[in-house]
mmCIF file of C-alpha atoms in Angstrom:
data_model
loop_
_atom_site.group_PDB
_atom_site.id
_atom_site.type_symbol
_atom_site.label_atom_id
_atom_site.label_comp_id
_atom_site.label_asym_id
_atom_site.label_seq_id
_atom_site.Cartn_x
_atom_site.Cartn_y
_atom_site.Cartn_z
ATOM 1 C CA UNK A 1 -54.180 49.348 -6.445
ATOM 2 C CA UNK A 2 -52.670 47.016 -3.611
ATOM 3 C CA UNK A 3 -55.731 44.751 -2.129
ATOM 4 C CA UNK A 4 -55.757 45.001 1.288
ATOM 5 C CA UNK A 5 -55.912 40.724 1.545
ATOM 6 C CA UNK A 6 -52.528 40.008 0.818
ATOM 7 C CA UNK A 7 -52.876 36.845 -0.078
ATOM 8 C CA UNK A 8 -55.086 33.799 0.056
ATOM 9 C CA UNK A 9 -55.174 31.640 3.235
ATOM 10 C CA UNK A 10 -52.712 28.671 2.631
ATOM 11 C CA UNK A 11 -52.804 24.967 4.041
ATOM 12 C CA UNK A 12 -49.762 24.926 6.369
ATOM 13 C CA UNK A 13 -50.316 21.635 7.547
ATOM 14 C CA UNK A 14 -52.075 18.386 8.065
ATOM 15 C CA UNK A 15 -52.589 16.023 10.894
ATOM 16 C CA UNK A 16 -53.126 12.394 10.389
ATOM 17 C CA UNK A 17 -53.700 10.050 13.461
ATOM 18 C CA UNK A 18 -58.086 9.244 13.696
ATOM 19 C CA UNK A 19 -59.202 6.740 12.695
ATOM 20 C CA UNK A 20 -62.993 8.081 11.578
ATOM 21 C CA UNK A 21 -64.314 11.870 11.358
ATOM 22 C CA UNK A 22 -62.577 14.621 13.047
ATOM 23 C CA UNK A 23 -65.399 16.342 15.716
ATOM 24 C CA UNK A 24 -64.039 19.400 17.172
ATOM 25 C CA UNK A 25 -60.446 21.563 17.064
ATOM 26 C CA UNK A 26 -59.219 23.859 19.131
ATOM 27 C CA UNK A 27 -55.473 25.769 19.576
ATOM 28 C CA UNK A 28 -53.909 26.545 22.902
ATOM 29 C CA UNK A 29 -53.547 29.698 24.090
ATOM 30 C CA UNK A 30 -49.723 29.867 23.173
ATOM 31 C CA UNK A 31 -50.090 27.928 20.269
ATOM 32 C CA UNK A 32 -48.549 25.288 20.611
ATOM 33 C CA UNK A 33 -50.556 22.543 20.495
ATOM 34 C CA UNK A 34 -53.493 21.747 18.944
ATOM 35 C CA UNK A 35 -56.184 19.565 20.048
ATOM 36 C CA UNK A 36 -58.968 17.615 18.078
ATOM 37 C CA UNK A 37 -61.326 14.818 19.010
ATOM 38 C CA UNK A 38 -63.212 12.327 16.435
ATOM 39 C CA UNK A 39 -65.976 9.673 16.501
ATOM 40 C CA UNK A 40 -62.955 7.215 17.204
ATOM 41 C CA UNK A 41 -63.665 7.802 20.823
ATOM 42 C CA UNK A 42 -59.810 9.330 20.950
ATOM 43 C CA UNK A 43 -58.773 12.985 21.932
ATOM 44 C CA UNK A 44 -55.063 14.004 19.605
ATOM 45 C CA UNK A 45 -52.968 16.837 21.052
ATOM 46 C CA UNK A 46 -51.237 17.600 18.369
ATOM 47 C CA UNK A 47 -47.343 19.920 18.532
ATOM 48 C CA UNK A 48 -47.357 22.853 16.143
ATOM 49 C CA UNK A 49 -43.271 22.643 16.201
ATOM 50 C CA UNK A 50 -42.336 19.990 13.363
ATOM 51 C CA UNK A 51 -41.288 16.386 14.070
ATOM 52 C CA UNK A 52 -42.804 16.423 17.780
ATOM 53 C CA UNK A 53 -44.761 13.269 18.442
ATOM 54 C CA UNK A 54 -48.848 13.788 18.901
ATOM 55 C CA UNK A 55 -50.163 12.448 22.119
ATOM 56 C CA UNK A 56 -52.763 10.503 21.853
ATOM 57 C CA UNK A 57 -55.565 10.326 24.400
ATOM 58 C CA UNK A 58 -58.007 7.388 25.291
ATOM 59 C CA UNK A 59 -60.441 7.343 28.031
ATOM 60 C CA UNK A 60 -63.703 7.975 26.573
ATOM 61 C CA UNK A 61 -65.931 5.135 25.562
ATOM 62 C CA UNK A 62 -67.632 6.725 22.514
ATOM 63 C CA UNK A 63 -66.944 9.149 20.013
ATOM 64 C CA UNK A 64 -65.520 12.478 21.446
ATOM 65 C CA UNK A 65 -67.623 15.094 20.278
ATOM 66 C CA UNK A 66 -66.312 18.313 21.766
ATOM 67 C CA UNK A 67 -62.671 19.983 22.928
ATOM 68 C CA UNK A 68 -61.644 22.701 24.405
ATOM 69 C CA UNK A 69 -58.349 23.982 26.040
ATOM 70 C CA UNK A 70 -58.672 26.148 29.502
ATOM 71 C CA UNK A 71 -57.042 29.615 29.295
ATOM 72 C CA UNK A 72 -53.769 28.676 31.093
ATOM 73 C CA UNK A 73 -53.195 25.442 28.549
ATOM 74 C CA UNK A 74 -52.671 23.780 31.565
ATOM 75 C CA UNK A 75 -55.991 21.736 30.969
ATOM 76 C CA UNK A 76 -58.160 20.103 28.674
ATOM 77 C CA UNK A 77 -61.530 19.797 28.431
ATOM 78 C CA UNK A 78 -63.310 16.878 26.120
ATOM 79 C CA UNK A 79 -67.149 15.977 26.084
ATOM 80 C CA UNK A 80 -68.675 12.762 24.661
ATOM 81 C CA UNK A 81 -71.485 10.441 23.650
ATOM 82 C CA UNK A 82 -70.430 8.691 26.899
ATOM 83 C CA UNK A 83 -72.031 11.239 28.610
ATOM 84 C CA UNK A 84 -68.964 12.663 30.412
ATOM 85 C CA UNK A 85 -66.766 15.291 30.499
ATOM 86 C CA UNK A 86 -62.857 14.750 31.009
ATOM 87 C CA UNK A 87 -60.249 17.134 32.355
ATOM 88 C CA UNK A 88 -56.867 16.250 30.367
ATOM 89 C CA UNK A 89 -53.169 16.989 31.448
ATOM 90 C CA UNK A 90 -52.289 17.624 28.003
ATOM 91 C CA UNK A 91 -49.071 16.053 28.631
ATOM 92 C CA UNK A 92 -46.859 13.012 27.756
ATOM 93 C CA UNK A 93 -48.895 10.844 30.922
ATOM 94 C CA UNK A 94 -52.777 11.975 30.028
ATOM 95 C CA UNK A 95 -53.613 11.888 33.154
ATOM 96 C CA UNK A 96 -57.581 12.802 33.682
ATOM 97 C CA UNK A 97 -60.371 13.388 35.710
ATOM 98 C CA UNK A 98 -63.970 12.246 34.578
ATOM 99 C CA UNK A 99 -67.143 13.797 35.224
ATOM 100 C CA UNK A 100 -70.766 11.926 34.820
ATOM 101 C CA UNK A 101 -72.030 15.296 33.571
ATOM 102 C CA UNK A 102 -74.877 14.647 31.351
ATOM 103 C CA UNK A 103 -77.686 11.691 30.930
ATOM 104 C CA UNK A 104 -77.124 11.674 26.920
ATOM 105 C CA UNK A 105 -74.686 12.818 24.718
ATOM 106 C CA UNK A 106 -72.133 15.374 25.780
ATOM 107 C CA UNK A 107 -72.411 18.107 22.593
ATOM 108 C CA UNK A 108 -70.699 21.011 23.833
ATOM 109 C CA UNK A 109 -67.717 22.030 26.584
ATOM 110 C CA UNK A 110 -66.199 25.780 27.193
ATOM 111 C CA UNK A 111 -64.135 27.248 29.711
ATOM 112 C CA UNK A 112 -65.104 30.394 31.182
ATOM 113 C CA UNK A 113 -62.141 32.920 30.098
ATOM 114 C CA UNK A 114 -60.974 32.806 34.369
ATOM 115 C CA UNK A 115 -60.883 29.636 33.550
ATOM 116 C CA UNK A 116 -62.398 28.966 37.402
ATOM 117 C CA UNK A 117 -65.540 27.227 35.561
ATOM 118 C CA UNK A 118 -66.731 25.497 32.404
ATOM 119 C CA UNK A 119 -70.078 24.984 30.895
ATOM 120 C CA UNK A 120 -71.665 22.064 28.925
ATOM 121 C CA UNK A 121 -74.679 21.018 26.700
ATOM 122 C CA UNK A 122 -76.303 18.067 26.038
ATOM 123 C CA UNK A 123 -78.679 16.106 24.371
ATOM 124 C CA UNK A 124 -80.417 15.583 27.623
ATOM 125 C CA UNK A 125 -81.799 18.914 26.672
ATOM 126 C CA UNK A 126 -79.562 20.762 29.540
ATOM 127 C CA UNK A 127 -76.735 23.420 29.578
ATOM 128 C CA UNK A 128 -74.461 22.807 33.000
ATOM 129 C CA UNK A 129 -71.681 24.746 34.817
ATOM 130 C CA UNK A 130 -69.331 23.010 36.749
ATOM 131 C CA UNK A 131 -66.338 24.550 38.925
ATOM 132 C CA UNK A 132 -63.166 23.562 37.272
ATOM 133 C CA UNK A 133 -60.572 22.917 40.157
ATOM 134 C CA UNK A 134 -62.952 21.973 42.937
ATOM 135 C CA UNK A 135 -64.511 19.499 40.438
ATOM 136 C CA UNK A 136 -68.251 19.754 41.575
ATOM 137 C CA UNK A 137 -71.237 21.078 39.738
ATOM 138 C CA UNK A 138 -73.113 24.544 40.010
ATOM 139 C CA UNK A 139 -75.709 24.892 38.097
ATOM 140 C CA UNK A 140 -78.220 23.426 35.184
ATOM 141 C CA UNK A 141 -79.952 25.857 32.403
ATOM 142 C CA UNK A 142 -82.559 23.995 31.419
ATOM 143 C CA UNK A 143 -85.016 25.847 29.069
ATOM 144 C CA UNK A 144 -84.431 24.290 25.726
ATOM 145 C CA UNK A 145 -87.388 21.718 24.169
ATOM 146 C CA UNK A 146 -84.576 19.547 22.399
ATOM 147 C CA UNK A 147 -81.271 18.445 22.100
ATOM 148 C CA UNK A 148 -78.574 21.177 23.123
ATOM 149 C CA UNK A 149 -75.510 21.092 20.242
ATOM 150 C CA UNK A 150 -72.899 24.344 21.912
ATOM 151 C CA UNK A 151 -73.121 26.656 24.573
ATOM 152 C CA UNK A 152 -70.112 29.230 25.338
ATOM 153 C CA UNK A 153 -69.270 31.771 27.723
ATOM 154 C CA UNK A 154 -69.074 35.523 27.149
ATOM 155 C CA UNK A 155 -65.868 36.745 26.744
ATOM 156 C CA UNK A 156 -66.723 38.631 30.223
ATOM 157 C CA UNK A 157 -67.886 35.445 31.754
ATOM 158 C CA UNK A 158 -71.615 36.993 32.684
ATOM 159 C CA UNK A 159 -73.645 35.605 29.832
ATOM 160 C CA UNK A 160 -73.848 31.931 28.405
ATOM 161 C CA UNK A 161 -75.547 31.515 24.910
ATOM 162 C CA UNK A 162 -76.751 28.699 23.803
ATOM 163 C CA UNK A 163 -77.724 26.626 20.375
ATOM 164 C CA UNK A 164 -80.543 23.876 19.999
ATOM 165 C CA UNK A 165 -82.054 21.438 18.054
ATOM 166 C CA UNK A 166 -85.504 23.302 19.018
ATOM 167 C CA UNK A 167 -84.668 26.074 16.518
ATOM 168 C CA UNK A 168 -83.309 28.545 18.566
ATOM 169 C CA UNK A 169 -80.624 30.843 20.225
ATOM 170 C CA UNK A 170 -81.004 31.381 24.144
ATOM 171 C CA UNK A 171 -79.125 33.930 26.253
ATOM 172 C CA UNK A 172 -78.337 33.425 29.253
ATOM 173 C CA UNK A 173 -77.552 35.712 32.951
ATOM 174 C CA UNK A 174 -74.995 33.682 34.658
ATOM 175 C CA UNK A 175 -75.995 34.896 37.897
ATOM 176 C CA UNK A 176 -79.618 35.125 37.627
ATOM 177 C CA UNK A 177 -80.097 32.079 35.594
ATOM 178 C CA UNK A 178 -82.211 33.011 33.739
ATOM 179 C CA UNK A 179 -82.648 33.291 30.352
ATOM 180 C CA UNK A 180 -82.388 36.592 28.957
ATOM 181 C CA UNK A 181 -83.665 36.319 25.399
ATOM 182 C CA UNK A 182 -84.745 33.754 22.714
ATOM 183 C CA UNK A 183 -83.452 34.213 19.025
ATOM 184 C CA UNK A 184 -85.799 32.590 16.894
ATOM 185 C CA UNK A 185 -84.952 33.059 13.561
ATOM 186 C CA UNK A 186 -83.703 29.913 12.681
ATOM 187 C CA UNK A 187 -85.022 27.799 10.110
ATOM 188 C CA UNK A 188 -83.566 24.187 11.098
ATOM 189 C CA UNK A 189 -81.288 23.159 13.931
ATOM 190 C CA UNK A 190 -79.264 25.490 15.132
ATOM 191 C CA UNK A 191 -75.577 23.381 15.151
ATOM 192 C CA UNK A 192 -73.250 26.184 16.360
ATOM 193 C CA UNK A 193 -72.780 29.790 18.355
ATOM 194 C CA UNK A 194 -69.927 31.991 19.475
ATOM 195 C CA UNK A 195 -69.668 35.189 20.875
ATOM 196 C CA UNK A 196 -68.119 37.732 19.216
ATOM 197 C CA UNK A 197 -64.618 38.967 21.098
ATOM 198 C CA UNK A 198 -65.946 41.994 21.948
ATOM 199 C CA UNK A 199 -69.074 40.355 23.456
ATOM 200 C CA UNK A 200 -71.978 42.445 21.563
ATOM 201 C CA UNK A 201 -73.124 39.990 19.674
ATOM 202 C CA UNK A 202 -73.462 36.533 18.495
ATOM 203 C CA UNK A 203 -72.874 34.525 15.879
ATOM 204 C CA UNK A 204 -75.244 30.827 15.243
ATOM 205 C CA UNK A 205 -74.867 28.518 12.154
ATOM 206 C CA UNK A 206 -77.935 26.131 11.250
ATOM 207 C CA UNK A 207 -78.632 22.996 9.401
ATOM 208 C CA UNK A 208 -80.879 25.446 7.061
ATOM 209 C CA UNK A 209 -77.440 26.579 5.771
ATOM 210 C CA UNK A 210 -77.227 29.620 7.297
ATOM 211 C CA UNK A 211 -75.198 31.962 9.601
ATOM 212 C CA UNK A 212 -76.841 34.450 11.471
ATOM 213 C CA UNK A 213 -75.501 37.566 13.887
ATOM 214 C CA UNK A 214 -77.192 39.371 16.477
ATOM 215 C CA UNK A 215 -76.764 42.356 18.965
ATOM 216 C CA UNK A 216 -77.024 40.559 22.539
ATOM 217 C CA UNK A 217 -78.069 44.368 23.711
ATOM 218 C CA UNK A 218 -80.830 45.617 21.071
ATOM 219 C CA UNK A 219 -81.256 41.447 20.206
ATOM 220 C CA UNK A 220 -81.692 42.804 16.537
ATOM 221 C CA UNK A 221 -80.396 40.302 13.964
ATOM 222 C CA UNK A 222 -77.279 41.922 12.154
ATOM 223 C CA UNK A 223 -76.290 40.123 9.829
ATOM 224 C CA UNK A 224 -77.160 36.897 7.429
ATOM 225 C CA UNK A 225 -75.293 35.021 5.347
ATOM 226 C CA UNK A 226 -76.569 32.303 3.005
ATOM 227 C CA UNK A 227 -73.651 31.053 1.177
ATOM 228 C CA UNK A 228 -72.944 27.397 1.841
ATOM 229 C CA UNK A 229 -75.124 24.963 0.001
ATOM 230 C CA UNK A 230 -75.689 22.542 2.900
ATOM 231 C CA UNK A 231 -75.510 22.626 6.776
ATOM 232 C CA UNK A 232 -73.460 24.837 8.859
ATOM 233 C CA UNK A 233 -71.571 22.766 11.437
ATOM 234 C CA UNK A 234 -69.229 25.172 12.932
ATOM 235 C CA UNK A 235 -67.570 28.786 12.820
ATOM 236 C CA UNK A 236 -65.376 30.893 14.735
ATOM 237 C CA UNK A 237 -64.496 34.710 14.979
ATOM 238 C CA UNK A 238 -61.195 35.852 14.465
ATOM 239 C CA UNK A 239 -60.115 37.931 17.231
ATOM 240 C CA UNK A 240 -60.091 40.876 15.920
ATOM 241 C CA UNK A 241 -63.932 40.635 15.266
ATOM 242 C CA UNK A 242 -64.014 41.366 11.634
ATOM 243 C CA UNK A 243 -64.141 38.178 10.066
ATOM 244 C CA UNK A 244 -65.463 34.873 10.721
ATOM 245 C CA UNK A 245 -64.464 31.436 9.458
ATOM 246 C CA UNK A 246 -67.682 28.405 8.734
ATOM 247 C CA UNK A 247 -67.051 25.064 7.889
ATOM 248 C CA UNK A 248 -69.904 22.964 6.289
ATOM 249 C CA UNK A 249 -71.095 20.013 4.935
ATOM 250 C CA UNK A 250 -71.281 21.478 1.508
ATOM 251 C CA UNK A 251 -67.471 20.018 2.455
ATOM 252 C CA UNK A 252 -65.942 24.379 1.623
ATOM 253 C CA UNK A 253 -64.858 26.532 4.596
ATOM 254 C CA UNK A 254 -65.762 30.237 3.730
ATOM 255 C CA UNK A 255 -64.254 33.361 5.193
ATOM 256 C CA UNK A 256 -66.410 36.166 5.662
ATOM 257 C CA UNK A 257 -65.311 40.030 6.070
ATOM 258 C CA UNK A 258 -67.646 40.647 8.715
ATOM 259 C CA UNK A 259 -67.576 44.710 8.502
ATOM 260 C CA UNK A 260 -68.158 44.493 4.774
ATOM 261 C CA UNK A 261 -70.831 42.206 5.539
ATOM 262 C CA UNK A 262 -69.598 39.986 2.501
ATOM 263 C CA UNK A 263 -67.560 36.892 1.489
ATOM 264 C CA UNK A 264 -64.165 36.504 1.100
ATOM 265 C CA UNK A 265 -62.814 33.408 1.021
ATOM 266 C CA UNK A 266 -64.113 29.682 -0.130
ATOM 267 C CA UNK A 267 -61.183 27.121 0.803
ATOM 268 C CA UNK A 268 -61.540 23.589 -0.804
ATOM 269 C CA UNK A 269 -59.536 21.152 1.624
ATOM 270 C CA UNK A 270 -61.309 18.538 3.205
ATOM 271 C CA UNK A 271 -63.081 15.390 1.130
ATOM 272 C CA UNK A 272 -66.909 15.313 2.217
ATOM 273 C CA UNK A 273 -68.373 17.441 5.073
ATOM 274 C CA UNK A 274 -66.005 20.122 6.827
ATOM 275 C CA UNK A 275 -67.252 19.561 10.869
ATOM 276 C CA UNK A 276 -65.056 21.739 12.404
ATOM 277 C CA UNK A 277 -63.184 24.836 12.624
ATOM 278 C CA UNK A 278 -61.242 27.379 14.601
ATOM 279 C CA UNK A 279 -58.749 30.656 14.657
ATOM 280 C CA UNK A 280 -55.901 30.364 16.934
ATOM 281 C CA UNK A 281 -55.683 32.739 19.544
ATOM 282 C CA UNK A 282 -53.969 35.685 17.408
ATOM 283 C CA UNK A 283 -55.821 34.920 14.463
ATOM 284 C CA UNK A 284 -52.542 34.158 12.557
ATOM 285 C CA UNK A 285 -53.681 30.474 12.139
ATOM 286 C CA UNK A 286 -57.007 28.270 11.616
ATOM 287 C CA UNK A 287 -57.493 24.709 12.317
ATOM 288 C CA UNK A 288 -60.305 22.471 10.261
ATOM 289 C CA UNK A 289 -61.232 19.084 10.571
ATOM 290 C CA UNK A 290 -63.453 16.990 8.694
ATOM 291 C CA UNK A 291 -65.613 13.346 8.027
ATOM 292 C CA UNK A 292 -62.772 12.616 5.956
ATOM 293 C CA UNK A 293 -60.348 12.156 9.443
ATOM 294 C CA UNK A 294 -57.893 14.834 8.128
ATOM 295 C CA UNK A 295 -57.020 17.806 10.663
ATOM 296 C CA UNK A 296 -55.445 20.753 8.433
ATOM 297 C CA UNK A 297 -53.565 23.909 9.333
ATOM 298 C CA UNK A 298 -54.656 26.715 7.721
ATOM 299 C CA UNK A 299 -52.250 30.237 7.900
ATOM 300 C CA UNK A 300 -54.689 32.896 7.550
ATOM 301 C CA UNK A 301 -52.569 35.614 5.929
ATOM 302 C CA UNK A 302 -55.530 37.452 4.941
ATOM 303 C CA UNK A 303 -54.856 40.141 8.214
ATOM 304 C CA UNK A 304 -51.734 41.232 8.617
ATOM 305 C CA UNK A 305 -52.179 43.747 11.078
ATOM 306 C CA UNK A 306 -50.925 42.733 14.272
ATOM 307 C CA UNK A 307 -54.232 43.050 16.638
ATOM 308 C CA UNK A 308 -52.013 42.927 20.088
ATOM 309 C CA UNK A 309 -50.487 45.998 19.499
ATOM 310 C CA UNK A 310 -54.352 47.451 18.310
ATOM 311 C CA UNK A 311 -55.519 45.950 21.625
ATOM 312 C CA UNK A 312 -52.669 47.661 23.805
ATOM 313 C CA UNK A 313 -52.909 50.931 22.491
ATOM 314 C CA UNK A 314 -56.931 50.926 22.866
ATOM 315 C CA UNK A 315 -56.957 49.548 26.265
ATOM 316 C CA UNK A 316 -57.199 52.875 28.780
ATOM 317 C CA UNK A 317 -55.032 53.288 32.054
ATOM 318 C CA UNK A 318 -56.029 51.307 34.984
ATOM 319 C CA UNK A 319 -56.786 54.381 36.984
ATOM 320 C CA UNK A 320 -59.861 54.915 34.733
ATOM 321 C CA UNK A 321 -61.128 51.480 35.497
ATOM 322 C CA UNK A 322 -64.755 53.443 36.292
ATOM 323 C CA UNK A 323 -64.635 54.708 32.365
ATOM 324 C CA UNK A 324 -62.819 51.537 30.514
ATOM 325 C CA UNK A 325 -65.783 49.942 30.174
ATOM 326 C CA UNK A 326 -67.618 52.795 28.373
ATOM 327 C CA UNK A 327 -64.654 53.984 26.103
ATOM 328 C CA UNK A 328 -63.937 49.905 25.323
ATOM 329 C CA UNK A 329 -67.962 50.003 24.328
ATOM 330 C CA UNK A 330 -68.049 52.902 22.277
ATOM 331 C CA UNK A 331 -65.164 52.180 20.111
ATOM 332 C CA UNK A 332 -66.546 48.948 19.380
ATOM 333 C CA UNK A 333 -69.910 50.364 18.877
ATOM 334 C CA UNK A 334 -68.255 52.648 15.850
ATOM 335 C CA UNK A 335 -67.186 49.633 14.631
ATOM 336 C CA UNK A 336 -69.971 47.054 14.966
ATOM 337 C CA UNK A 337 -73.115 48.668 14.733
ATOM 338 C CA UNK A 338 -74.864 48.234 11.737
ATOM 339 C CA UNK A 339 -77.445 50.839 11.007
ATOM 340 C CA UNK A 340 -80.620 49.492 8.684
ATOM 341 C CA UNK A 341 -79.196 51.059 5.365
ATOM 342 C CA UNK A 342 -75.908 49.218 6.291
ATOM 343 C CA UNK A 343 -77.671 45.791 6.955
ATOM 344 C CA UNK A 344 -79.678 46.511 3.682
ATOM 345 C CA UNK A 345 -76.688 47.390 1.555
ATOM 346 C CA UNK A 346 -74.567 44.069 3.127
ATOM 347 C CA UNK A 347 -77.820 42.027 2.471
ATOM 348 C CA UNK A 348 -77.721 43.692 -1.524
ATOM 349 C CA UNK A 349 -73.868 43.029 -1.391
ATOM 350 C CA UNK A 350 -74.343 38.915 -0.382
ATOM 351 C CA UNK A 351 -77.165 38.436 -3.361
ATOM 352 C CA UNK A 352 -74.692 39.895 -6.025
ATOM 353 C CA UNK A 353 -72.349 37.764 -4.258
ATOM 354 C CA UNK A 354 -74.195 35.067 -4.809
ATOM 355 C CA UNK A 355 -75.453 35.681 -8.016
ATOM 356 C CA UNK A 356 -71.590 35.920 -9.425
ATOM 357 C CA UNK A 357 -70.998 32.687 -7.858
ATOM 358 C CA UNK A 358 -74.117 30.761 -9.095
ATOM 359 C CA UNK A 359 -72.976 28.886 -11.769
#
């Protein structure tokens, strides 16, 4: 019988160009370039057509820690243990704009998907918006007992979740402020945490090695995965929701089929700790980076069904802008929520999983 993977995920490509460990990756929206920063206080934007020259960025006094590209491309956000935040032209000139954003390390940056504002997190124990073209800041969240590592938008722009060093996972109403719900189910630091595209749920790694998902409506915990053998330092969704990518110390990425609720994939690339990962826009290609300086290409292959043409035939008509928001909901709740006997049987699935795979 065919498999429905048709083949393995295959290294494309590696970067070379920093000078110590690779920090954070992320793709524009058109794809092409690709952006990293690394504890040698530079920012690389990096051309995914052959022989173009990388642009390298310098500004920041201390290691850059986080990246991230606004919706448009036209911008580039970078956080650091400088404490600020820079806006890039992520062009031939680098021009920027700095902003004294936090009173410790910067940890985390993310533009809202309008791309109007972007949030950060810091050790300083705060999450921050700030308005992206009139430069200024809105608002602090500031709820969290210890250091803040990520905080990200919903894919709707009304809730901001957020991962700390005080062992948990806090939601957040953009326009209240206030924080919705605390996920404490960690066992360690939480390092990581992404929305899911669809916005439903969430997805947090830990320093206790694990990767967790949870409903951000029932706040039930959905799935767990314990599969690496050391921290957790990043992950990513692919955009059509149904798998996720981790990267960890344990130095392995691993690719998870997230409706099967069961591994897929362990890729072998990077020498020492993997720090860093994530899918390009259409899911056709991942980016890792690691302690070992290397940023590597990955093609996923492993989904070949092209998710833009899913996405345009399940959007409804504008005229039923009332109803889009419940039909969008309800096919995504046929396809994302688990009921107990499913979480059971994906829990039974991972611990035969990982029984095959202890040696």
């Amino acid at each position: 019988m065919a498999s429905p993977y048709p083949e393995d995920p295959s290294l494309e490509r590696h970067f070379k160009g920093h000078r110590d460990a690779v920090t954070c990756v992320d793709f524009s929206f058109n794809m092409k370039q690709l952006a990293s920063g690394s504890m040698d206080s530079c920012l690389m934007v990096w051309h995914m057509k052959p022989q173009s020259r990388a642009y390298r960025f310098t500004g920041h006094k201390d290691a850059v820690t986080c990246v991230n590209f606004s919706p448009s491309g036209h911008l580039l956000a970078s956080g650091s243990r400088d404490k600020t935040v820079r806006i890039w032209v992520p062009n031939i000139k680098g021009e920027s704009t700095v902003f004294r954003a936090h009173t410790a390390t910067v940890r985390s940056v993310h533009f809202c998907s309008d791309g109007q504002s972007f949030v950060t997190a810091s050790d300083d124990k705060t999450i921050k918006v700030w308005s992206t073209h009139r430069q200024k800041f809105l608002f602090s969240l500031s709820q969290h007992i210890n250091w803040v590592r990520c905080a990200k938008f919903s894919p709707d722009g009304r809730l901001i979740v957020s991962a700390s060093d005080d062992k948990t996972v806090k939601l957040w109403d953009k326009t209240s402020r206030e924080c919705v719900h605390s996920y404490c189910e960690h066992g360690g630091f939480v390092t990581y945490v992404d929305f899911h595209p669809s916005g439903t749920c969430v997805a947090a790694a830990g320093m206790d090695n694990t990767v967790k998902v949870w409903d951000v409506r029932t706040h039930r915990l959905l799935q767990h995965y314990q599969l690496h053998s050391a921290a957790v330092n990043a992950l990513s969704f692919h955009p059509s929701g149904n798998y996720l990518v981790t990267a960890s110390s344990d130095s392995t990425l691993k690719i998870l089929d997230l409706m099967e609720g069961r591994l897929l994939y362990t890729l072998h690339g990077h020498q020492g700790p993997a720090t860093t990962v994530a899918f390009s826009r259409t899911g056709e290609y991942f980016a890792s980076g690691g302690s070992d300086e290397q940023v590597m290409v990955w093609k996923s292959n492993f989904d070949v069904i092209d998710y833009g043409e899913v996405l345009r035939v399940q959007r409804p008509p504008a005229t039923l802008a009332s109803s889009s928001g419940t039909l969008t909901v309800s096919i995504l709740e046929q396809r994302l929520t688990l009921t107990e006997d499913k979480l059971k049987q994906c829990l039974e699935n991972q611990q035969l999983i990982m029984q095959r795979t202890t040696p």
